[in-house]
mmCIF file with all atom_site columns, C-alpha atoms in Angstrom:
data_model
loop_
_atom_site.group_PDB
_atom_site.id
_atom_site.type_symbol
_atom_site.label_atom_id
_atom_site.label_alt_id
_atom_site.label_comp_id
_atom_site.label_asym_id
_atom_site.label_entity_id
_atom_site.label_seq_id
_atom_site.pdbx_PDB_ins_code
_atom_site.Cartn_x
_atom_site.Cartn_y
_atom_site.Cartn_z
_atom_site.occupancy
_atom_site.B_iso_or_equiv
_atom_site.pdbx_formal_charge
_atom_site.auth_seq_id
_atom_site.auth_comp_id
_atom_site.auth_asym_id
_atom_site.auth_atom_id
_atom_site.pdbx_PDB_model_num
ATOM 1  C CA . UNK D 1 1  ? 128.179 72.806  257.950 1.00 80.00 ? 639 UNK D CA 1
ATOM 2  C CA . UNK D 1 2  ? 130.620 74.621  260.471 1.00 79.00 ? 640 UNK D CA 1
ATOM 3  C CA . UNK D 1 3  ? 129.823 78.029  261.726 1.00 76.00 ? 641 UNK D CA 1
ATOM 4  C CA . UNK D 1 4  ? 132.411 79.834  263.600 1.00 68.00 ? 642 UNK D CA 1
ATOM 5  C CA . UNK D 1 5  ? 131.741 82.854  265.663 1.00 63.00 ? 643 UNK D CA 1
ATOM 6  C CA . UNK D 1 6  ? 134.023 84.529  267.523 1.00 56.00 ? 644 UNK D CA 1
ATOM 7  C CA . UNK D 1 7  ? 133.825 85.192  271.480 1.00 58.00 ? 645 UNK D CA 1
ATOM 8  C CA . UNK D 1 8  ? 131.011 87.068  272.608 1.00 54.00 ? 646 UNK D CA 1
ATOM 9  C CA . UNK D 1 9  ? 132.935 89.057  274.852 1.00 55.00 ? 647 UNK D CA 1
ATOM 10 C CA . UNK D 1 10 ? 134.032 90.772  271.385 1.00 59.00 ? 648 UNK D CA 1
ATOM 11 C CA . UNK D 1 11 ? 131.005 92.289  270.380 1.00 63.00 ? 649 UNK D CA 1
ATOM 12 C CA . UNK D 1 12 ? 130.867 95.953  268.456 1.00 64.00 ? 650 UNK D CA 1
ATOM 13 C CA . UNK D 1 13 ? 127.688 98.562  269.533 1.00 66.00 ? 651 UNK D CA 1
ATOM 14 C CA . UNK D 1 14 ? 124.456 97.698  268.083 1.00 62.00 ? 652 UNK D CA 1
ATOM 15 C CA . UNK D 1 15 ? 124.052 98.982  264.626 1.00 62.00 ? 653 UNK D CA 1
ATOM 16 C CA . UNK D 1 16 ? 122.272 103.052 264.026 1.00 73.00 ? 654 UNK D CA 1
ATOM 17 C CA . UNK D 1 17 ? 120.083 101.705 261.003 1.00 78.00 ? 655 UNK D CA 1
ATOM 18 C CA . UNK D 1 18 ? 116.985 99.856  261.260 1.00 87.00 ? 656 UNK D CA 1
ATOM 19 C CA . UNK D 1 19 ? 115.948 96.858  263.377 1.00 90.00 ? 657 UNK D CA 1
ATOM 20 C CA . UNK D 1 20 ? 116.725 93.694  261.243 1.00 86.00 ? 658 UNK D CA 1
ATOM 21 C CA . UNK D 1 21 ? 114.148 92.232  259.159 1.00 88.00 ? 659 UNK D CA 1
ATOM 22 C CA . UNK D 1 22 ? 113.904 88.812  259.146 1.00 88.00 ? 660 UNK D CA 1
ATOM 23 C CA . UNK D 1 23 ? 111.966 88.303  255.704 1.00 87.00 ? 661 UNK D CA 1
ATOM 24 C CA . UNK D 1 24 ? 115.551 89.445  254.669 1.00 89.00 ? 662 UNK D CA 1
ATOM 25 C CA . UNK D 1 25 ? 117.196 87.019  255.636 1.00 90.00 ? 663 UNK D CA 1
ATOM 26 C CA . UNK D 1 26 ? 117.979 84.008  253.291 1.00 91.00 ? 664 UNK D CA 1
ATOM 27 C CA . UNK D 1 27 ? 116.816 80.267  254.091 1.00 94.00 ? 665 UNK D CA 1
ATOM 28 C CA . UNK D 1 28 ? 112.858 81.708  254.513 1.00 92.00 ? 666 UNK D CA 1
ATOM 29 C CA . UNK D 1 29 ? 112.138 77.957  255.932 1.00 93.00 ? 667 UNK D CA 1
ATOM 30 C CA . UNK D 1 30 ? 114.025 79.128  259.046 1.00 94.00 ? 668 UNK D CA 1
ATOM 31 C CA . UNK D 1 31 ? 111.850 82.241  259.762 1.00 93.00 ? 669 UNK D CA 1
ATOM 32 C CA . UNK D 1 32 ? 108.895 80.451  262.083 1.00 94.00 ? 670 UNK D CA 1
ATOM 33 C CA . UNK D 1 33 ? 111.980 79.231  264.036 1.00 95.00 ? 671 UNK D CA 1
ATOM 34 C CA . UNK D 1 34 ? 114.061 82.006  264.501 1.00 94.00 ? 672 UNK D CA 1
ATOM 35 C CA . UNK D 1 35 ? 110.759 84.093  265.631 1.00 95.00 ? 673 UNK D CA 1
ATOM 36 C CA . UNK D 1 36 ? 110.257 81.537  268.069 1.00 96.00 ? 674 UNK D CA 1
ATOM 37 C CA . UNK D 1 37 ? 113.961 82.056  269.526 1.00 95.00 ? 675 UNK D CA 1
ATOM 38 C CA . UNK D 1 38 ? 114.156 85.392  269.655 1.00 95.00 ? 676 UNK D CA 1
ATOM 39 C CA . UNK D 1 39 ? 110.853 85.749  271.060 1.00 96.00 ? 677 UNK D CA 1
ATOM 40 C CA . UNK D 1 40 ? 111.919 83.487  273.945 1.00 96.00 ? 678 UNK D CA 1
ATOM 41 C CA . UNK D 1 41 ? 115.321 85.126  274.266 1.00 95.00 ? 679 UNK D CA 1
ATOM 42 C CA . UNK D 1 42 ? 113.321 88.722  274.523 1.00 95.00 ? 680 UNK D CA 1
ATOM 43 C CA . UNK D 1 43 ? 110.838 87.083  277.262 1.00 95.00 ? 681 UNK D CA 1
ATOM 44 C CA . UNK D 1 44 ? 113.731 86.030  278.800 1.00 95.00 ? 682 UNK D CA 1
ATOM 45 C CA . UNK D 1 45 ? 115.813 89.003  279.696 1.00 94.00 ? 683 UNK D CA 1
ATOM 46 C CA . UNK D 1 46 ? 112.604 91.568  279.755 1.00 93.00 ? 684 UNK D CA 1
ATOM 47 C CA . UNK D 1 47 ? 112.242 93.772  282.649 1.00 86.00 ? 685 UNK D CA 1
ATOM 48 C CA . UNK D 1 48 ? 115.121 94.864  284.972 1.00 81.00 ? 686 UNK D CA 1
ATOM 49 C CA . UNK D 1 49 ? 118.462 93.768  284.116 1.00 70.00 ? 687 UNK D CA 1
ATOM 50 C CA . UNK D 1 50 ? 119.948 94.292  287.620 1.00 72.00 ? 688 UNK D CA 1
ATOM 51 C CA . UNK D 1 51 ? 117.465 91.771  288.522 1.00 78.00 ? 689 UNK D CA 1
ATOM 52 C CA . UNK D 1 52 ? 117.318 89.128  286.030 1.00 82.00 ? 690 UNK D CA 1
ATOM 53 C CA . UNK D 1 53 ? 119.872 86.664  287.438 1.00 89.00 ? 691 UNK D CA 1
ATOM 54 C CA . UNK D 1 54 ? 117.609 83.496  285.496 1.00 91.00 ? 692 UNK D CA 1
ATOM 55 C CA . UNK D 1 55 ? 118.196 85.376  282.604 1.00 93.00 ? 693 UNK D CA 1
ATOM 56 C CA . UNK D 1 56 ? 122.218 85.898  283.451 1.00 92.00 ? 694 UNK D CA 1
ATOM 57 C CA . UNK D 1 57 ? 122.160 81.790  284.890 1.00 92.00 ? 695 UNK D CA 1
ATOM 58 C CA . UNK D 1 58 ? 120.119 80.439  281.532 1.00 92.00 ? 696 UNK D CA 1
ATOM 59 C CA . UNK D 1 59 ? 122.603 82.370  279.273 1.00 91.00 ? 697 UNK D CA 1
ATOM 60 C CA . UNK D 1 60 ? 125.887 81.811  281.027 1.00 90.00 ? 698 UNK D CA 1
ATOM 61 C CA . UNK D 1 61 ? 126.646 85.437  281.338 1.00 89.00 ? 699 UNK D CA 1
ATOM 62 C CA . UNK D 1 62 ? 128.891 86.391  283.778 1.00 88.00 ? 700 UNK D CA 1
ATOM 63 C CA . UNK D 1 63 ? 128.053 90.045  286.256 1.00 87.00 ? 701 UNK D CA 1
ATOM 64 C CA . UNK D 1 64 ? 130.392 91.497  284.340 1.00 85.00 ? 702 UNK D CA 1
ATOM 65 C CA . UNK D 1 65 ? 128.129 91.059  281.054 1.00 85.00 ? 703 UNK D CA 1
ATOM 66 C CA . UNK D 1 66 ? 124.997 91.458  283.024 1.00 86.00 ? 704 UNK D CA 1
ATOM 67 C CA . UNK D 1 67 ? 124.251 94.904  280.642 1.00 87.00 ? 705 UNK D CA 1
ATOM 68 C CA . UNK D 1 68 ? 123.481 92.220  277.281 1.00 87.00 ? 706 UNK D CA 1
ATOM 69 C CA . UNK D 1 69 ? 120.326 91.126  279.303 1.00 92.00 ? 707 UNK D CA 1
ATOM 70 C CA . UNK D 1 70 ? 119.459 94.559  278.499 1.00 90.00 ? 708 UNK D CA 1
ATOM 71 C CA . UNK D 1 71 ? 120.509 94.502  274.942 1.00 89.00 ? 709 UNK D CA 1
ATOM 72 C CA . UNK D 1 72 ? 118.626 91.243  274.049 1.00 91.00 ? 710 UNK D CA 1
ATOM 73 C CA . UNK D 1 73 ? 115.613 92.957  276.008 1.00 93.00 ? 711 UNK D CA 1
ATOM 74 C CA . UNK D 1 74 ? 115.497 95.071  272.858 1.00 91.00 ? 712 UNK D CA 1
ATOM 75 C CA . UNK D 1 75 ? 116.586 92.670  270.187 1.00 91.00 ? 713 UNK D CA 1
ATOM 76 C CA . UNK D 1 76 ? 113.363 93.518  268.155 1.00 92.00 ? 714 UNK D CA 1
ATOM 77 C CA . UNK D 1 77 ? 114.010 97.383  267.583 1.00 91.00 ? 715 UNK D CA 1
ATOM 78 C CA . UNK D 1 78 ? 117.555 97.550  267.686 1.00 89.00 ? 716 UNK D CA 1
ATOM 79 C CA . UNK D 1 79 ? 119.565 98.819  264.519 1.00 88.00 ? 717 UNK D CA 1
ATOM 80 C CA . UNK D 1 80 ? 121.187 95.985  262.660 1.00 85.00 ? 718 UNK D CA 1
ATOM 81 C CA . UNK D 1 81 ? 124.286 95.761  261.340 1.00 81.00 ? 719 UNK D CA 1
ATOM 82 C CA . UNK D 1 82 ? 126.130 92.845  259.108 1.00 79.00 ? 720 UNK D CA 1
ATOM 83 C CA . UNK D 1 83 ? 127.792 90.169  261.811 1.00 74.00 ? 721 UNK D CA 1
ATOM 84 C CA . UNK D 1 84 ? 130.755 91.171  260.179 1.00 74.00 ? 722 UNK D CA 1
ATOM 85 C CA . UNK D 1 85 ? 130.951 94.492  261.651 1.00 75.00 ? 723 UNK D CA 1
ATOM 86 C CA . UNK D 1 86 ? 129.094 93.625  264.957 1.00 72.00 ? 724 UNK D CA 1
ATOM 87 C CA . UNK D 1 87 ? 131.511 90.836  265.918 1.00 67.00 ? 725 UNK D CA 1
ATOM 88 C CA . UNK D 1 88 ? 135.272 91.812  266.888 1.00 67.00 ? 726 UNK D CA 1
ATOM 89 C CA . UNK D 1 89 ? 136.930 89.094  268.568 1.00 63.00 ? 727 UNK D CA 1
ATOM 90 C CA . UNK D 1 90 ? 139.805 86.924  267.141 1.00 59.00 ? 728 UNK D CA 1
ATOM 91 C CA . UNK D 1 91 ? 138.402 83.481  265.608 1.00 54.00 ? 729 UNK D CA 1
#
C-alpha cells in the first residue's frame, strides 16, 4: 500500500464538530494501536508549548510550527474533520 499525504506545513484549522471517534474508523484491528500513538503523541507535547523543545526535537518541528505542540496537546477533544478538508498542501 502507498499513502500519500501532503506537507504538513499545509494543514486547514481543526474541524468545529466533534472530537473523532475512533470506533469509527474502519480496520477495528488497528484501534489498540492507534490509542497507543496518540496517547504517546498527547504525553508528548502536554503542558507548555513555549517550553516543550523534546516535543518540537522528537517531532521535527521547526519554531516556526512550535503552536502544533499545542494542537496535538488536545488531539483527544478536538473537532474532526475528513483529511480531505484538513489537509491543503499540493501532493
Amino acid at each position: 500500500m502507498l499513502v500519500l499525504l501532503p506537507p504538513s506545513e499545509g494543514k486547514a484549522s481543526a474541524g468545529r464538530g466533534a472530537p473523532l471517534r475512533m470506533e469509527s474508523l474502519s480496520l477495528p484491528g488497528l484501534s489498540a494501536a492507534r490509542e497507543a500513538v496518540l496517547g504517546e503523541l498527547v504525553d508528548l507535547c502536554a503542558g507548555d508549548p513555549d517550553e516543550n523543545d523534546k516535543a518540537r526535537e522528537v517531532l521535527g518541528l521547526s519554531e516556526g510550527l512550535r503552536g502544533e505542540v499545542a494542537k496535538n496537546a488536545a488531539l483527544r477533544t478536538a473537532g474532526a474533520r475528513p483529511a480531505g478538508e484538513i489537509y491543503t498542501g499540493v501532493l
